[in-house]
XYZ file of C-alpha atoms in Angstrom:
546
model
C -158.239 -9.294 16.505
C -157.515 -6.272 14.494
C -154.758 -4.213 15.600
C -156.234 -0.824 15.773
C -157.924 -2.947 19.731
C -154.861 -4.379 20.868
C -153.516 -1.524 22.293
C -155.847 0.014 24.299
C -157.216 -4.138 25.428
C -153.918 -4.592 26.609
C -154.662 -1.357 28.390
C -158.001 -2.524 30.185
C -156.093 -5.176 31.536
C -153.314 -3.535 32.666
C -155.616 -1.725 35.247
C -158.005 -4.602 36.017
C -154.275 -7.064 37.082
C -153.637 -3.617 38.639
C -156.698 -3.116 40.411
C -156.844 -6.981 41.495
C -152.799 -6.658 43.536
C -153.749 -3.490 45.016
C -156.583 -4.050 46.994
C -154.880 -2.402 50.339
C -155.285 1.319 48.659
C -157.939 3.003 50.768
C -161.681 3.331 50.075
C -161.249 6.348 47.469
C -158.046 5.093 45.362
C -159.792 2.011 45.120
C -163.410 3.656 44.272
C -161.991 6.335 41.338
C -160.126 3.608 39.587
C -162.901 1.046 39.259
C -164.578 4.301 37.427
C -161.557 4.200 34.951
C -161.442 0.680 34.392
C -165.314 0.691 33.360
C -164.868 3.619 30.952
C -162.514 1.994 29.461
C -163.568 -1.004 29.770
C -166.633 0.166 28.091
C -164.916 2.665 25.222
C -162.180 -0.727 24.454
C -164.238 -4.181 25.200
C -168.220 -2.930 24.048
C -169.925 -4.249 21.272
C -171.513 -1.379 20.025
C -169.773 1.841 19.580
C -170.401 4.892 22.124
C -170.366 8.429 22.534
C -167.737 9.122 24.761
C -169.763 12.698 26.349
C -172.569 11.146 26.864
C -171.000 8.091 28.557
C -169.399 10.654 30.902
C -172.098 12.850 31.505
C -174.661 9.473 32.646
C -172.383 8.392 35.146
C -171.994 12.004 36.516
C -175.616 12.350 36.893
C -176.000 9.181 37.710
C -174.091 9.386 40.754
C -175.276 12.808 41.615
C -179.372 11.407 41.304
C -177.884 9.456 43.895
C -177.660 11.976 46.672
C -179.900 15.941 47.538
C -182.823 16.473 44.753
C -180.525 19.446 44.139
C -177.078 18.250 43.135
C -177.856 18.629 39.451
C -175.716 18.495 35.833
C -176.150 21.148 33.573
C -174.684 20.992 29.386
C -173.104 23.643 28.041
C -176.686 25.833 26.703
C -177.912 24.322 30.144
C -175.366 26.129 31.759
C -176.102 29.121 29.636
C -180.423 29.096 29.990
C -180.096 28.535 33.672
C -177.663 31.321 34.868
C -178.182 33.970 32.292
C -181.652 35.266 33.616
C -179.406 35.657 36.817
C -176.361 37.684 35.540
C -178.706 40.633 35.370
C -178.335 40.873 31.103
C -178.417 39.522 28.737
C -177.033 40.017 24.331
C -179.768 40.262 21.956
C -182.289 42.634 20.045
C -183.883 44.050 22.904
C -188.508 42.761 22.449
C -190.728 41.319 24.020
C -193.004 38.917 22.875
C -195.006 36.137 21.911
C -195.967 34.135 19.616
C -199.787 34.639 17.818
C -200.031 30.827 16.023
C -197.202 31.075 14.675
C -195.565 34.427 14.484
C -193.573 36.601 16.409
C -195.758 39.616 18.091
C -194.286 42.459 19.414
C -195.693 43.163 23.323
C -192.909 45.705 24.109
C -189.645 47.124 22.940
C -187.202 47.193 25.503
C -186.335 51.104 27.238
C -184.132 52.924 25.163
C -182.949 49.008 23.253
C -182.017 47.933 20.233
C -185.388 47.839 18.601
C -186.947 50.985 19.809
C -183.200 52.612 18.580
C -184.387 51.740 15.567
C -188.250 52.021 15.346
C -189.045 48.769 16.217
C -192.777 48.908 17.860
C -195.210 47.457 19.668
C -197.456 45.718 17.463
C -195.079 44.689 15.265
C -194.468 41.267 13.255
C -191.293 40.107 12.447
C -191.994 37.825 9.721
C -187.859 37.480 9.042
C -184.250 37.623 10.022
C -181.466 37.236 8.795
C -184.026 36.729 5.185
C -184.628 33.727 7.242
C -188.674 33.567 7.358
C -189.494 33.156 10.644
C -193.795 33.440 10.587
C -195.565 31.183 8.730
C -193.267 27.713 9.010
C -193.605 26.727 11.945
C -190.123 27.901 13.414
C -189.714 26.676 17.733
C -189.255 29.756 20.166
C -185.862 28.446 20.678
C -184.919 28.244 17.716
C -186.171 32.453 16.777
C -185.205 33.313 19.672
C -181.796 31.977 18.937
C -181.584 34.506 15.458
C -182.526 37.312 17.137
C -179.742 36.511 20.239
C -175.800 37.219 19.562
C -172.603 38.928 21.448
C -173.461 42.977 21.224
C -171.975 45.662 18.342
C -173.714 42.680 15.967
C -176.483 43.853 12.942
C -179.472 41.905 11.969
C -182.160 42.486 9.871
C -185.540 41.300 10.759
C -188.343 42.304 8.674
C -191.554 43.494 10.105
C -195.387 43.508 8.773
C -196.848 47.309 10.854
C -200.782 46.736 11.262
C -201.665 49.438 7.786
C -198.665 49.255 5.830
C -198.855 46.276 2.572
C -195.337 45.881 2.415
C -192.740 44.169 4.703
C -190.612 46.508 6.280
C -186.971 45.961 7.132
C -184.607 47.365 9.786
C -181.567 46.609 10.977
C -180.709 46.323 14.536
C -176.916 45.897 15.730
C -176.998 44.093 19.226
C -176.300 45.587 22.359
C -176.779 44.408 26.328
C -180.364 43.938 27.387
C -181.166 43.772 31.127
C -183.027 41.563 32.475
C -185.088 42.985 35.874
C -185.950 40.767 38.928
C -188.455 44.180 40.171
C -191.326 42.863 38.862
C -193.038 45.634 39.925
C -192.766 48.457 41.618
C -195.947 51.576 43.542
C -197.130 52.722 46.056
C -200.028 50.041 47.327
C -202.059 52.899 49.434
C -201.425 56.114 50.858
C -198.006 55.721 52.479
C -197.804 51.609 51.838
C -195.114 50.929 49.021
C -195.462 47.550 46.996
C -192.106 46.191 45.720
C -192.921 42.040 43.712
C -189.444 40.688 42.752
C -189.133 37.826 41.021
C -185.822 36.247 41.800
C -182.617 37.241 43.027
C -180.324 38.525 40.673
C -176.761 40.244 40.317
C -178.873 43.057 39.630
C -182.002 42.240 42.616
C -179.463 45.169 45.184
C -179.484 47.984 42.775
C -182.950 47.544 41.785
C -184.164 47.597 45.394
C -182.483 49.943 46.426
C -183.430 52.030 43.175
C -187.315 50.975 44.559
C -187.133 51.891 47.858
C -185.766 55.879 47.126
C -188.750 56.311 44.524
C -190.976 55.160 46.833
C -189.330 57.145 49.716
C -189.826 59.898 47.633
C -193.714 59.006 47.346
C -194.266 58.742 51.323
C -193.370 55.340 51.546
C -193.600 54.656 55.254
C -194.853 50.992 55.508
C -193.337 48.189 52.994
C -195.362 45.392 51.589
C -192.448 42.594 49.539
C -194.196 40.543 47.595
C -192.071 36.909 47.129
C -194.763 34.828 46.053
C -193.481 32.323 43.040
C -189.838 33.963 43.587
C -188.253 30.543 43.306
C -184.702 32.208 45.199
C -180.961 32.930 43.075
C -178.694 34.417 44.842
C -177.604 34.129 48.470
C -175.561 37.341 48.665
C -178.911 38.933 46.798
C -180.618 37.907 49.143
C -178.253 38.637 52.318
C -177.826 42.568 50.181
C -181.606 43.209 50.547
C -182.082 42.537 54.190
C -179.091 44.503 55.090
C -181.087 47.480 53.102
C -184.007 46.908 55.962
C -182.456 45.797 59.886
C -180.095 46.744 61.729
C -175.290 46.769 61.967
C -174.969 43.626 63.471
C -178.038 41.658 62.939
C -177.247 38.227 61.719
C -179.343 37.868 58.233
C -178.350 34.108 57.523
C -175.605 31.581 58.368
C -174.355 28.227 56.053
C -172.207 25.940 57.628
C -171.726 22.289 55.584
C -169.509 18.758 56.204
C -166.378 20.726 54.552
C -167.747 24.032 54.749
C -167.137 26.329 57.901
C -169.648 28.028 59.236
C -169.726 31.620 57.333
C -172.573 34.547 58.667
C -174.522 36.779 57.273
C -174.348 40.620 59.008
C -176.486 43.643 58.324
C -174.036 46.630 58.485
C -176.921 49.355 59.358
C -176.690 51.699 56.369
C -179.851 50.258 55.081
C -182.342 52.390 53.161
C -185.395 51.752 55.367
C -184.275 50.144 58.656
C -187.602 51.449 60.625
C -191.022 51.285 59.083
C -193.035 48.146 58.953
C -192.802 45.411 57.013
C -195.188 42.823 55.630
C -193.435 39.566 53.069
C -196.111 38.002 51.209
C -195.130 33.917 51.027
C -195.952 30.615 48.518
C -195.631 27.146 48.032
C -193.429 28.604 45.665
C -191.155 30.345 47.528
C -188.176 29.443 47.463
C -184.108 29.436 48.108
C -183.186 32.528 48.487
C -186.910 34.154 49.065
C -186.532 32.292 51.902
C -183.694 33.655 53.489
C -185.083 37.094 52.972
C -188.289 35.869 54.629
C -187.584 33.430 57.393
C -185.063 36.326 58.586
C -187.560 38.895 58.786
C -189.106 36.501 61.419
C -186.758 35.603 63.179
C -185.236 39.114 63.973
C -189.068 40.018 63.684
C -188.890 42.832 61.853
C -191.750 42.379 60.462
C -194.957 39.670 59.688
C -195.047 37.355 56.763
C -198.570 36.703 55.285
C -199.251 34.485 52.618
C -198.781 30.259 52.797
C -195.470 27.707 53.680
C -192.822 28.080 51.866
C -190.996 25.452 49.283
C -188.486 24.116 52.102
C -184.735 24.935 50.264
C -182.457 25.414 52.329
C -179.541 23.074 50.769
C -176.024 25.412 49.238
C -175.168 24.461 46.119
C -171.965 25.274 44.877
C -171.245 25.719 40.844
C -167.868 23.571 39.465
C -166.866 24.522 35.573
C -166.061 21.950 33.905
C -164.003 22.105 31.148
C -166.417 21.925 27.735
C -168.387 24.574 29.429
C -170.662 22.362 32.091
C -171.085 22.798 35.026
C -171.893 20.439 38.640
C -174.104 22.633 40.596
C -172.614 20.360 44.557
C -174.775 20.856 47.694
C -171.638 21.489 49.755
C -173.996 22.876 52.824
C -177.103 23.928 54.459
C -178.500 27.641 55.198
C -179.687 29.006 58.293
C -182.378 31.370 58.918
C -181.057 32.974 62.422
C -183.293 31.325 64.846
C -180.456 28.293 64.438
C -183.684 26.643 61.772
C -182.343 24.228 58.693
C -185.983 24.820 56.571
C -184.938 22.164 54.071
C -187.451 20.130 53.300
C -186.809 16.012 54.705
C -186.442 13.923 51.481
C -184.958 10.749 50.980
C -181.321 9.970 49.014
C -181.980 9.499 45.142
C -185.447 9.763 45.749
C -185.971 12.730 43.354
C -189.602 11.813 42.348
C -191.010 11.551 45.673
C -189.041 15.335 46.434
C -190.554 16.648 43.389
C -194.528 15.545 44.033
C -194.459 16.429 47.432
C -196.204 19.991 46.968
C -198.590 17.675 45.054
C -199.012 15.580 48.215
C -199.155 18.630 50.715
C -202.494 19.835 48.451
C -204.022 16.591 48.584
C -203.537 16.500 52.518
C -205.628 20.197 52.327
C -202.889 22.674 53.308
C -203.636 25.090 50.942
C -206.452 25.154 52.043
C -206.522 25.363 56.637
C -203.204 26.054 58.363
C -204.629 22.569 60.465
C -203.869 20.622 57.954
C -199.470 21.306 58.868
C -198.365 19.757 62.102
C -194.826 20.226 63.378
C -192.537 18.183 65.848
C -191.946 19.527 68.876
C -188.344 19.095 68.116
C -188.314 21.217 65.239
C -189.805 24.711 67.540
C -187.857 27.694 67.584
C -187.642 30.748 69.037
C -187.545 34.570 67.623
C -184.562 36.740 67.994
C -186.391 39.180 70.215
C -190.295 39.098 71.007
C -189.245 35.369 71.527
C -192.513 34.159 70.096
C -192.603 30.438 68.766
C -191.803 29.607 64.541
C -190.546 26.138 63.145
C -187.951 23.932 61.026
C -187.628 21.112 58.950
C -189.639 22.538 56.142
C -190.651 26.257 55.049
C -191.663 29.163 57.065
C -194.712 29.102 57.769
C -196.184 32.178 57.780
C -197.566 34.622 60.820
C -200.904 34.839 58.793
C -202.312 32.080 56.180
C -203.863 32.750 53.329
C -205.473 29.486 52.327
C -206.146 29.195 48.680
C -209.072 30.153 47.151
C -209.630 26.879 44.596
C -213.108 28.995 43.651
C -211.392 31.191 42.282
C -209.964 29.707 38.746
C -212.192 27.002 37.201
C -212.243 24.768 36.622
C -213.185 26.572 32.426
C -210.911 29.200 32.737
C -207.922 26.551 33.812
C -208.708 24.710 30.540
C -209.113 28.361 28.245
C -205.493 29.048 30.061
C -204.146 25.876 29.342
C -205.322 26.603 25.344
C -203.967 29.678 25.163
C -206.927 30.798 24.174
C -207.138 33.516 26.694
C -203.221 34.832 25.721
C -204.262 34.788 21.711
C -207.373 36.877 22.258
C -205.075 39.338 24.394
C -202.123 40.172 21.675
C -205.448 40.204 19.116
C -207.142 42.343 20.549
C -203.626 44.601 21.611
C -202.569 44.809 18.310
C -205.345 46.296 16.806
C -207.160 48.560 20.008
C -203.299 49.808 21.129
C -203.328 53.297 18.511
C -207.048 53.942 19.666
C -206.228 53.198 23.666
C -202.830 55.301 23.517
C -204.939 58.033 22.941
C -207.340 57.651 25.102
C -204.988 56.981 28.614
C -201.240 58.517 26.168
C -198.123 55.776 26.675
C -196.555 57.643 29.954
C -199.601 55.704 32.433
C -198.290 58.897 34.806
C -199.425 62.294 33.572
C -199.383 63.977 37.042
C -196.469 61.554 38.524
C -197.556 57.868 41.320
C -199.875 59.449 43.356
C -202.165 60.171 40.214
C -204.617 57.037 41.331
C -208.094 58.038 41.824
C -207.902 61.920 40.498
C -211.399 62.605 40.783
C -210.385 63.938 36.266
C -212.322 62.033 34.195
C -210.624 64.015 31.092
C -207.299 63.072 32.436
C -205.749 60.648 30.942
C -203.388 57.990 32.291
C -203.604 54.482 34.168
C -205.548 56.072 36.935
C -207.820 57.219 34.566
C -207.635 53.562 32.999
C -208.073 52.205 36.136
C -211.555 53.288 36.799
C -212.723 54.067 33.776
C -212.015 50.879 31.588
C -213.814 47.465 30.511
C -212.715 44.822 28.013
C -215.329 45.095 24.730
C -217.508 42.498 25.740
C -216.774 41.801 21.909
C -213.465 40.796 23.213
C -215.152 38.331 25.887
C -218.475 37.193 23.166
C -214.955 36.231 20.842
C -213.704 34.352 23.926
C -216.319 31.547 25.436
C -217.030 31.554 20.683
C -213.086 30.517 20.388
C -213.525 27.905 23.461
C -216.593 26.527 21.752
C -214.678 25.291 18.934
C -212.299 23.513 21.284
C -214.603 21.859 22.653
C -214.518 23.904 25.810
C -218.053 25.285 27.711
C -218.587 25.469 31.390
C -220.532 23.305 33.543
C -222.991 24.877 34.426
C -223.886 29.545 34.755
C -222.510 30.013 38.286
C -219.019 28.998 36.633
C -219.537 30.939 33.714
C -220.290 33.521 35.268
C -217.143 32.970 37.566
C -215.033 32.406 34.701
C -215.639 35.906 32.789
C -215.238 37.868 36.011
C -211.551 36.261 36.281
C -211.302 36.701 32.575
C -212.338 39.926 32.337
C -210.177 41.032 35.178
C -206.925 39.133 33.528
C -206.983 41.270 30.094
C -207.463 43.994 31.443
C -203.934 43.376 33.370
C -202.705 41.990 29.876
C -203.378 45.261 28.552
C -202.129 47.081 30.889
C -199.388 44.992 31.153
C -199.535 46.385 26.950
C -199.674 50.264 27.482
C -197.423 50.624 29.933
C -195.603 47.871 32.347
C -195.905 45.444 34.637
C -195.914 47.570 37.316
C -198.927 48.511 35.224
C -200.625 44.693 34.822
C -199.830 43.313 38.814
C -201.628 47.127 39.440
C -204.316 45.942 38.052
C -204.266 42.282 39.302
C -203.288 43.086 43.012
C -206.796 44.910 44.027
C -208.744 40.913 44.323
C -205.052 39.626 45.140
C -205.854 37.623 49.000
C -202.598 38.138 49.758
C -202.246 41.736 49.431
C -205.696 42.070 51.550
C -204.290 39.733 54.521
C -201.283 42.489 54.714
C -203.472 45.429 54.050
C -205.459 44.545 57.117
C -202.512 43.730 59.224
C -201.169 46.638 58.799
C -204.891 48.838 60.151
C -204.783 47.056 62.441
C -200.746 47.709 63.344
C -201.559 51.180 63.802
């Protein structure tokens, strides 16, 4: 036996003997001792070499996987990716981009950001970073992002190809903090009706929400539509802060409670900016966690109307536990409850993550997305709202007050195939690159030259989004190009009806993408919302309640 394994072997044997002699200890002590002995035995005796770090990670994952579906372990790299979108900023060069084939194409520069300051424009193609080629070399998007991001104050040299200029242009960009907004869109949906769409609940959500309320109030907002479709949640405190702007002093917003965590209540302070106007909240099956806190409180406090489809059903609170190497355990420590006492966590079996992850598919198969009659709640899950005493249910998501069925005819199989192959996105990128100057000349860089209330003006010569919304259509040659590319990739509609429906939806989608590329995500949603069934239902409810 080699000398270098004698000591760990003796230690392992000592631990084994200690384990045999101290079986009278507590169950917890014995379990910890067991784990230590197993680790030492594997390190000392296993036939092949082992990676200590991976061994520890596998042990942690193994323990957590047999708990609830939301307790998890993340590596340092995963922690950064998970927390960055919620922190409200990251450090980089400040561009929004897409990959066109194997080249980074700038869709927009961040207003006032590092790239805009040095003269980088939408439509530019990045070909090199610090003299390393990134175009035409099959470099992954993640690797390109890693090269562009870096600490605030550091410099990066970027080589750019620009339409109409033969040579590569070089820019030296000083990295800075880049804001990550959680408000996707904010505008006046109709006269007197404001609209705010939240993508998540992060560190800056409350400030963003307040700024939107103030701007919309200046434009005559009386009622508000809050769009939480596809909002996967985020910080519980951010959700409580948003609710504080909508509810009266002392109103319960949400409370949490767990086996070792005492009940903690969140209540409105009474200083909110929008406590009187009517509220409609839009949700769907992908609205989860903090989005369910908001929709559940609005419903329970009879503050407004919830429109859409039953939400995801995540009512568990995770506490982050930082580990020495920068990794993290997110451990479920409590349930959260809506003001009426509902726990909206959907049922799960410990260790049954696979079935839990496929629960939405089962809902779809059972017809829940197309008919509210497919949804059944046990009487034991029945609760009452706090002011009007309406019946609501716990036990798995927030059931809306008004159901919006999934329109299975809206997006055809042919459309889904075009999207999956990135044919629509690539067509948009090519078109936006070639037509950007002409489109800005026609409609202007400022989408609202006379303010955001210019929608519906009759002046045909006026530039801005109103003119774009009224007059613009995707050129036929662009649509023909999409169909031609589909044919090259072996895609075709089953009949003329499917082709017509696909063309209709692709045209709308392309117009929305062009609006986004010319201006912001707000203009994207201004286009798509005009045919959105959730928006139509919200407007109908507000009209009916007048």
